[in-house]
mmCIF file of C-alpha atoms in Angstrom:
data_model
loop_
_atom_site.group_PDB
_atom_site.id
_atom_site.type_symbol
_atom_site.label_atom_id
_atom_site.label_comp_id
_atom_site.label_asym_id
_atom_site.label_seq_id
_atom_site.Cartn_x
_atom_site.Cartn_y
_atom_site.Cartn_z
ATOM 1 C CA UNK A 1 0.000 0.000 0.000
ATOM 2 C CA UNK A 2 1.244 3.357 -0.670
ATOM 3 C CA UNK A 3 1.687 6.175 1.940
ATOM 4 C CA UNK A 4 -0.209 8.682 1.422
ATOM 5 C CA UNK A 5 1.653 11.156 3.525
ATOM 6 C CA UNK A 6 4.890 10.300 1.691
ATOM 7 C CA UNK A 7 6.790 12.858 -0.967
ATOM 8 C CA UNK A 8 8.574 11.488 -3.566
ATOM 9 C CA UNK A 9 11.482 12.535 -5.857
ATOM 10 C CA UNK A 10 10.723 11.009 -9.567
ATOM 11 C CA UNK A 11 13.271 11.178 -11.964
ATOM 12 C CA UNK A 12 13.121 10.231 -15.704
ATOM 13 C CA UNK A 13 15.572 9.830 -18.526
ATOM 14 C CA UNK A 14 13.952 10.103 -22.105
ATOM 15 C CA UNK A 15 14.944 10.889 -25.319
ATOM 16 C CA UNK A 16 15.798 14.375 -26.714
ATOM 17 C CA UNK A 17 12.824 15.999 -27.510
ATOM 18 C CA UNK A 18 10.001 14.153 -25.268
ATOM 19 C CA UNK A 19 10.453 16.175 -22.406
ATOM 20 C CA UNK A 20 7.755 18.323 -23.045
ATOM 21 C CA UNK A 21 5.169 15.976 -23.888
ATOM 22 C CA UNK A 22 6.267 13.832 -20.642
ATOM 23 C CA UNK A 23 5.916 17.045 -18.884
ATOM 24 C CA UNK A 24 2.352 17.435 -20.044
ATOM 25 C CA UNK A 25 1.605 13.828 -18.956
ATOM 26 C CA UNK A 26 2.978 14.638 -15.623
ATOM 27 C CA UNK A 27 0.576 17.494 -15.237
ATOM 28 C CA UNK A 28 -2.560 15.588 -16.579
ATOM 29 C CA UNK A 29 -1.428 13.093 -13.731
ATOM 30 C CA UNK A 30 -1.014 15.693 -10.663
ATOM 31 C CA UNK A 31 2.892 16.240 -11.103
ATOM 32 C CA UNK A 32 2.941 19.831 -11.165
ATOM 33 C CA UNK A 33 6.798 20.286 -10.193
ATOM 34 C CA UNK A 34 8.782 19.252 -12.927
ATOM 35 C CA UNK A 35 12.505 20.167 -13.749
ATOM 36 C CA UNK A 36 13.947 19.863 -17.139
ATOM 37 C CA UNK A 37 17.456 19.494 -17.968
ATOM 38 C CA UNK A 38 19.335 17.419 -20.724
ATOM 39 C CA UNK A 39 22.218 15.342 -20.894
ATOM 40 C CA UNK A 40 23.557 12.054 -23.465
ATOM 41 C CA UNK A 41 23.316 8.529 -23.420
ATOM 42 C CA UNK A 42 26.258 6.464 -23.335
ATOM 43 C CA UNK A 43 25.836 3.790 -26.013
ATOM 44 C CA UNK A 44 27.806 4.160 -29.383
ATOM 45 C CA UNK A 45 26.051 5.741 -32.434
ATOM 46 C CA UNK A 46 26.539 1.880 -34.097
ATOM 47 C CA UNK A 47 24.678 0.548 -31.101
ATOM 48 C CA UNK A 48 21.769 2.877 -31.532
ATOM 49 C CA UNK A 49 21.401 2.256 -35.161
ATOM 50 C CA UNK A 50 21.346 -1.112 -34.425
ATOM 51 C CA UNK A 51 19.032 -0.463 -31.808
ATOM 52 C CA UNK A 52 16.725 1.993 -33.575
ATOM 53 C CA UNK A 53 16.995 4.207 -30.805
ATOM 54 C CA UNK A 54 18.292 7.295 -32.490
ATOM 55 C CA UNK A 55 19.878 10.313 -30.775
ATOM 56 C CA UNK A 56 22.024 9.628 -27.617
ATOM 57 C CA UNK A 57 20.857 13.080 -26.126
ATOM 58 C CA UNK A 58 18.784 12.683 -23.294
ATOM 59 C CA UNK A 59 15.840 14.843 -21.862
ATOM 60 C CA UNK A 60 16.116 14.586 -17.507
ATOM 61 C CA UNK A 61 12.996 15.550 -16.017
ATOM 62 C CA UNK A 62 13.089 15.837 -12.094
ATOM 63 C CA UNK A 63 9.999 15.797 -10.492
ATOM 64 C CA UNK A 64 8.740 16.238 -6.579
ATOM 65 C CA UNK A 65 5.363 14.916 -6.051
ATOM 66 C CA UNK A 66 3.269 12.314 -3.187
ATOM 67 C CA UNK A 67 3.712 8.725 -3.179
ATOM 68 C CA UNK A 68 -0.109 8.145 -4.512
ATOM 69 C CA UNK A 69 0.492 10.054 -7.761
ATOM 70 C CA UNK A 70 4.038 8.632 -8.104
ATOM 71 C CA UNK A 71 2.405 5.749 -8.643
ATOM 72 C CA UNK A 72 -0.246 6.548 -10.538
ATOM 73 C CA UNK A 73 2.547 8.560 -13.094
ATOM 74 C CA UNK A 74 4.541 5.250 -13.107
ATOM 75 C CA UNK A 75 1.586 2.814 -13.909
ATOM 76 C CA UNK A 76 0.776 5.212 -16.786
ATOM 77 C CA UNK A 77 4.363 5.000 -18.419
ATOM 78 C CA UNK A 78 4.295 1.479 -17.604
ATOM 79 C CA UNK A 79 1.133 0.594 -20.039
ATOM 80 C CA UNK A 80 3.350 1.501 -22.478
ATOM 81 C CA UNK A 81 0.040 2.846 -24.499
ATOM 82 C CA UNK A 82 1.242 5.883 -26.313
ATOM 83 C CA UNK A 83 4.802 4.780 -27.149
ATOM 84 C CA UNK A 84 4.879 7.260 -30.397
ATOM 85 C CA UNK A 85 4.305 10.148 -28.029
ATOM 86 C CA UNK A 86 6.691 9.883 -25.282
ATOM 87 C CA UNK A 87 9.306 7.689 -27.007
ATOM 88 C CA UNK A 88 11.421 5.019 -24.565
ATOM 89 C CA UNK A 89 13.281 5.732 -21.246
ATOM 90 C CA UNK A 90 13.154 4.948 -17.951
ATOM 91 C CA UNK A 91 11.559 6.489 -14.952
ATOM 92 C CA UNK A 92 11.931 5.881 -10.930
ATOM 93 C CA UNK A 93 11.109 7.171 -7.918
ATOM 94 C CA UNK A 94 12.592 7.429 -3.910
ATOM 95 C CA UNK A 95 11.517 9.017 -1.263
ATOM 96 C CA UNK A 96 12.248 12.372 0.134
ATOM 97 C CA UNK A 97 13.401 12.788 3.888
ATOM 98 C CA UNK A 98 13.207 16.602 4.026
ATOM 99 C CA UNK A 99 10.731 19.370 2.112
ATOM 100 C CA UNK A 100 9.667 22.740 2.605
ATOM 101 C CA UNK A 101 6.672 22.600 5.122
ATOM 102 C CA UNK A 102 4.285 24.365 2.799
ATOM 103 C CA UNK A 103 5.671 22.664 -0.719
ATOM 104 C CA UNK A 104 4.745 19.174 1.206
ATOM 105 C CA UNK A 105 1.461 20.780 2.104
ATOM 106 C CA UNK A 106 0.667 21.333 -1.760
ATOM 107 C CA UNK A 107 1.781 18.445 -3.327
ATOM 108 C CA UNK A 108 -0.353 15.983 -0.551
ATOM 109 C CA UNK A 109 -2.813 17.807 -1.227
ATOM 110 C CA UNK A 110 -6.034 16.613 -2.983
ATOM 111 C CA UNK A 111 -5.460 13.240 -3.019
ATOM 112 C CA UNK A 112 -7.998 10.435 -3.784
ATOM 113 C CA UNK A 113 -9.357 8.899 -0.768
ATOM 114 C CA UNK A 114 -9.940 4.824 -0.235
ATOM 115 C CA UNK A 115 -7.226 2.724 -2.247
ATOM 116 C CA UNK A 116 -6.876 4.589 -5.077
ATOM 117 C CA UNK A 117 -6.782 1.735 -7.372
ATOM 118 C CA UNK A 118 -4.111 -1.398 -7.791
ATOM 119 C CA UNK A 119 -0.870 -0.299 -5.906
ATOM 120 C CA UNK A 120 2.242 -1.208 -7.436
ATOM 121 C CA UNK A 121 5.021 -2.962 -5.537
ATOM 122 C CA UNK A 122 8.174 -1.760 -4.240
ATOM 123 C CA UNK A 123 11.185 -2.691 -6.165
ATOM 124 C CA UNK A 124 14.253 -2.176 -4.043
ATOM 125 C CA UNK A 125 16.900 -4.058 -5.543
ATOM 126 C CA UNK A 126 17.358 -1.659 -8.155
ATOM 127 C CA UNK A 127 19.801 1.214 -7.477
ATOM 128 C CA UNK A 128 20.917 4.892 -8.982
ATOM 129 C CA UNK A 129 24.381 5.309 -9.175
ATOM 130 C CA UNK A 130 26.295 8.443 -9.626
ATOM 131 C CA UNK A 131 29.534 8.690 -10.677
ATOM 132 C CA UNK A 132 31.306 11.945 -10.897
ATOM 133 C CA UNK A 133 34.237 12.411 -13.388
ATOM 134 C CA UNK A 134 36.962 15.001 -14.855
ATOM 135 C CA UNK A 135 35.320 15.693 -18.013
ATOM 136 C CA UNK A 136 37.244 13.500 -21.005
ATOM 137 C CA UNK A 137 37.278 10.258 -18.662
ATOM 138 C CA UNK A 138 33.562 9.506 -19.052
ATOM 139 C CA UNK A 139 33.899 6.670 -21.525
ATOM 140 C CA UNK A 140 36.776 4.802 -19.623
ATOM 141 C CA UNK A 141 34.320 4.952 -16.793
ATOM 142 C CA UNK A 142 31.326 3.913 -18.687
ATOM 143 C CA UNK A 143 33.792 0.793 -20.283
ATOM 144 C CA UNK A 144 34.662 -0.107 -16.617
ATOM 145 C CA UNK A 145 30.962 -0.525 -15.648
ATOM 146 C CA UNK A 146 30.109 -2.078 -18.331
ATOM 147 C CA UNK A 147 32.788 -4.950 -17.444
ATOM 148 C CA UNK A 148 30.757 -5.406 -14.418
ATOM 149 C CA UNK A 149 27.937 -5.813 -15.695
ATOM 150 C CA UNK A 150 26.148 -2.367 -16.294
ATOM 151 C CA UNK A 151 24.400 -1.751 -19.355
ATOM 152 C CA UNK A 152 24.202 2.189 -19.482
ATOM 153 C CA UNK A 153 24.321 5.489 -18.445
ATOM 154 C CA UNK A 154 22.961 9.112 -18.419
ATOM 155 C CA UNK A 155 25.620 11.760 -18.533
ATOM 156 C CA UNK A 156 25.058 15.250 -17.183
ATOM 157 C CA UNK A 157 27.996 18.378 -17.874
ATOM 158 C CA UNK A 158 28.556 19.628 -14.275
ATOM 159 C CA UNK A 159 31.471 22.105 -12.301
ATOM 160 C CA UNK A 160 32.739 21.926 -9.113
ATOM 161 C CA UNK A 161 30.571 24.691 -7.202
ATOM 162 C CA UNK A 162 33.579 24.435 -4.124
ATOM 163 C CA UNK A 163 35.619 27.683 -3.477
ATOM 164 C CA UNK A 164 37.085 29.201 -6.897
ATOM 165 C CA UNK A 165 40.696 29.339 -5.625
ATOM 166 C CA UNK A 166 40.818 25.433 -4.262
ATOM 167 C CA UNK A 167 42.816 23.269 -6.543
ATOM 168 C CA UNK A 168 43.022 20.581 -3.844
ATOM 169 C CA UNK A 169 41.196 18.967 -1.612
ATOM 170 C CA UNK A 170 42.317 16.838 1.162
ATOM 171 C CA UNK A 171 45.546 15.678 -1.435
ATOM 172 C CA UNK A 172 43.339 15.242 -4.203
ATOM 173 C CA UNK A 173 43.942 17.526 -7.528
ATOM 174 C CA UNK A 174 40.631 18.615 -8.882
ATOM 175 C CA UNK A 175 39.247 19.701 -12.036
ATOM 176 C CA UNK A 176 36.107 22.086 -12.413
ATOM 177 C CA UNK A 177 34.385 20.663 -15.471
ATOM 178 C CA UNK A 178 33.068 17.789 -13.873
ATOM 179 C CA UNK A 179 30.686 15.309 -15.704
ATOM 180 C CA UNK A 180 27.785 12.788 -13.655
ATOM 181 C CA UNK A 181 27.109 9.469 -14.574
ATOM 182 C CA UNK A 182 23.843 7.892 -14.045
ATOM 183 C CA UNK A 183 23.538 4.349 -13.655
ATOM 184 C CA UNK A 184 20.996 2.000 -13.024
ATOM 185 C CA UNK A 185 21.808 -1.195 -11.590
ATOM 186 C CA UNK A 186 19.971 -4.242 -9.985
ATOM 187 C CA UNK A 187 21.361 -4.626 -6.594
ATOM 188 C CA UNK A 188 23.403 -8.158 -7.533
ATOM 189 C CA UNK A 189 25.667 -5.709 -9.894
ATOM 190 C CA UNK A 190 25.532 -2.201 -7.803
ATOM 191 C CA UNK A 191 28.721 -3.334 -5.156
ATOM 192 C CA UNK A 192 30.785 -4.657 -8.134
ATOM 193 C CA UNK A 193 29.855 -1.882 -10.186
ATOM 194 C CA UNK A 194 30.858 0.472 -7.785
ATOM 195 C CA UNK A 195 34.033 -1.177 -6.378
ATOM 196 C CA UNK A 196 35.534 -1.616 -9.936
ATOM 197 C CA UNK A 197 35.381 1.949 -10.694
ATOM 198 C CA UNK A 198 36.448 3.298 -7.808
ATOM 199 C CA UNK A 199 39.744 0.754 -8.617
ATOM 200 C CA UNK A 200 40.103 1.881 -11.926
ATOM 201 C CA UNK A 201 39.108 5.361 -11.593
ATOM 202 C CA UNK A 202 39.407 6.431 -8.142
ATOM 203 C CA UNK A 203 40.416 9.781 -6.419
ATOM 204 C CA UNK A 204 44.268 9.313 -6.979
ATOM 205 C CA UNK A 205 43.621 8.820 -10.373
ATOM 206 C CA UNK A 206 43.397 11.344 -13.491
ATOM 207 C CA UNK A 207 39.562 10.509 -13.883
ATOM 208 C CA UNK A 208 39.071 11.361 -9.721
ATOM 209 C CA UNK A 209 35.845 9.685 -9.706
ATOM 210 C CA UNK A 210 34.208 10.250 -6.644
ATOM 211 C CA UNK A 211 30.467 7.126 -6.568
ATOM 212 C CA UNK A 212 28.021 6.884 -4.478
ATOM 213 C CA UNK A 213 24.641 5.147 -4.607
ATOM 214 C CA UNK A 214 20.590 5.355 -3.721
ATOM 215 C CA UNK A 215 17.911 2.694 -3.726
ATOM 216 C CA UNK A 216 15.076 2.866 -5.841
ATOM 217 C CA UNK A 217 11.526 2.271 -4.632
ATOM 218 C CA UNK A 218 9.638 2.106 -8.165
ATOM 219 C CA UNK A 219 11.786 1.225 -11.326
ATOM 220 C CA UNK A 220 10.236 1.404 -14.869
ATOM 221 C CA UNK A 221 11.516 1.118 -18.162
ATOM 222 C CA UNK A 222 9.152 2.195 -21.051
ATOM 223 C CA UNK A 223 9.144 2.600 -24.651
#
């Protein structure tokens, strides 16, 4: 059973282009606070002819919204109904631990009474990882995952946002175009995953990838 009382942060990777239509969906479905931003695949351009997928660019919407319409958002996408519209992707959710008193006020607001309809069920063994990287290094990290067993990624362009004259930190060199790699894993992969990058790739290297990971309540991959 869902909580109704709960906030969730729903995040979506689509392709270039869909955003806006997804957005509208969102809205139709009581998601009201959406954030776009965009960022690229990282599967070859011979793998996604191969594929049919097209572009590797990426629309990222970021959504806060309850647990109830979370669901309701994520049983939509999952009916895969209107595939021409909104393309493929993937969409999950997890929950929030801290909001703005008033912001949770408005988004729990209005909600259905009684069950609501079918519930769908938790799926924790999946997990987001992110992986941040000195920009040119992305693909040697993306190669290393993939050895463990990952099968993709979102990246997103990013800068260090730490003090403009630090050039080290704690011994470490750093770089300020950074780039974030999103990965999702099933939990069997996420440790390996993880461990073989920070091997490979770790602080003391020239990549200085710093990984860390989240568990995903809801997982869905449509198209």
């Amino acid at each position: 059973m869902a909580d109704k009382k709960s906030v969730k942060l729903v995040v979506t990777f689509a392709e270039r282009g869909k955003g806006k239509a997804l957005a509208k969906l969102y809205a139709e479905q009581g998601v009201l606070c959406n954030y776009q931003s965009m960022g690229r695949g990282t599967a070859s351009s011979d793998l996604l002819d191969v594929l049919g997928i097209g572009s590797a660019e990426k629309d990222i919407l970021i959504s806060i919204t309850s647990g109830e319409r979370s669901q309701r958002l994520l049983r939509r996408l999952d009916d895969g109904l209107e595939s021409d519209i909104y393309g493929s992707g993937i969409v999950f959710d997890m929950p929030l631990t801290g909001l703005n008193s008033l912001i949770a006020t408005v988004l729990l607001s209005g909600q259905e009474s009684g069950n609501g309809g079918t519930q769908m069920e938790a799926k924790t063994d999946y997990s987001l990882i992110l992986v941040s990287v000195n920009q040119g290094h992305t693909d040697d990290v993306m190669d290393t995952a993939r050895q463990a067993g990952a099968r993709g990624g979102t990246v997103i362009r990013a800068r260090w946002a730490g003090p403009e004259d630090t050039s080290q930190f704690y011994g470490i060199s750093l770089q300020s175009e950074k780039e974030i790699i999103a990965i999702v894993a099933a939990g069997d992969l996420r440790n390996a995953i993880m461990e073989m990058i920070n091997k490979k790739h770790g602080l003391k290297t020239e990549a200085a990838a710093m990984v860390c990971s989240v568990g995903l309540e809801h997982y869905v991959k449509f198209s």
